[in-house]
Amino acid sequence: MFALLYSPSLLVYFLFMFSFVLTLQVYEGERPLTKDNHKLGRFDLTGIPSQPRGLPQIEVTFEIDSNGILTVTAEDKDTRISSDIVIQNDRDRLSDDDIQRMIRDAELFSEADSLARDQIDARSELESYAYSLKQHVTADDGEFGAKLSADDRAKLDDQVTAELQWLDGNQSASASEYRNRKHALEDALRSITGSSDERSFRSQDDRPFDSTENAYRHDGEL
């Protein structure tokens, strides 16, 4: 489950990542969790190639015309396959009173929301780093993995696998714990390669590795 924030009042949540199908939901509101916002609709992005979790790069755009009609478009950056949803301004939209109430709630709970947003971001950073590192360590044709000894590859793979298992069982850890564990994973890589970033081992033609490149917001409240 993933999420991409559209500021100030729209949320798109990536609900399910199966092979070839990505389901998105659009929310209206000011809060970081879906349970505190208003659902506007959902749509699917189909026909995209299956990829390891954490690697798809989906670009989401929002357009509002002069009549207040919202169009949300999702596009896979690799294949350019896209899909969209059109949300009219006269059906299932918040009233002015509802909008003002939600703005007041956002101000009232701003401190708690800031903590929740920080926790979501920290988890996403760790998750993205771990999945990207696992892909590069285990890829048979990758420049990075080829420069590691079999023992070093196995050691890193075991540590990354353990980290991903820990993430699955710890949906609500603190932001500091997520960041500490990401630093520990970076230290493990650095102890073997001399760097916490495998770009120094990567050929120029390889896909760039960035721990925040594929970071979508994870929201366990859906």
Short mmCIF file of N, CA and C in Angstrom, two decimals, residues 137-138 148-161 192:
data_model
loop_
_atom_site.label_atom_id
_atom_site.label_comp_id
_atom_site.label_asym_id
_atom_site.label_seq_id
_atom_site.Cartn_x
_atom_site.Cartn_y
_atom_site.Cartn_z
N VAL A 137 21.74 -6.16 -5.32
CA VAL A 137 22.59 -7.20 -4.77
C VAL A 137 22.32 -8.54 -5.44
N THR A 138 21.06 -8.81 -5.76
CA THR A 138 20.69 -10.13 -6.27
C THR A 138 20.67 -10.21 -7.79
N LEU A 148 30.85 -7.78 -6.21
CA LEU A 148 30.88 -8.28 -4.84
C LEU A 148 31.25 -9.76 -4.86
N SER A 149 31.94 -10.19 -3.82
CA SER A 149 32.21 -11.62 -3.69
C SER A 149 30.92 -12.35 -3.35
N ALA A 150 30.91 -13.64 -3.55
CA ALA A 150 29.71 -14.43 -3.24
C ALA A 150 29.35 -14.31 -1.77
N ASP A 151 30.35 -14.31 -0.90
CA ASP A 151 30.10 -14.19 0.54
C ASP A 151 29.50 -12.82 0.87
N ASP A 152 30.03 -11.75 0.26
CA ASP A 152 29.52 -10.41 0.54
C ASP A 152 28.09 -10.25 0.01
N ARG A 153 27.83 -10.81 -1.16
CA ARG A 153 26.47 -10.76 -1.71
C ARG A 153 25.50 -11.48 -0.78
N ALA A 154 25.88 -12.65 -0.30
CA ALA A 154 25.02 -13.43 0.58
C ALA A 154 24.79 -12.68 1.90
N LYS A 155 25.85 -12.08 2.42
CA LYS A 155 25.74 -11.34 3.69
C LYS A 155 24.79 -10.16 3.56
N LEU A 156 24.95 -9.39 2.49
CA LEU A 156 24.06 -8.24 2.28
C LEU A 156 22.63 -8.69 2.02
N ASP A 157 22.48 -9.73 1.21
CA ASP A 157 21.14 -10.23 0.89
C ASP A 157 20.43 -10.70 2.15
N ASP A 158 21.13 -11.39 3.03
CA ASP A 158 20.52 -11.86 4.28
C ASP A 158 20.09 -10.68 5.14
N GLN A 159 20.93 -9.64 5.22
CA GLN A 159 20.59 -8.50 6.06
C GLN A 159 19.41 -7.73 5.50
N VAL A 160 19.38 -7.55 4.17
CA VAL A 160 18.26 -6.85 3.56
C VAL A 160 16.96 -7.65 3.72
N THR A 161 17.04 -8.96 3.51
CA THR A 161 15.86 -9.81 3.68
C THR A 161 15.32 -9.72 5.10
N ILE A 192 31.26 -3.10 3.53
CA ILE A 192 31.68 -4.03 2.48
C ILE A 192 32.24 -3.29 1.27
#
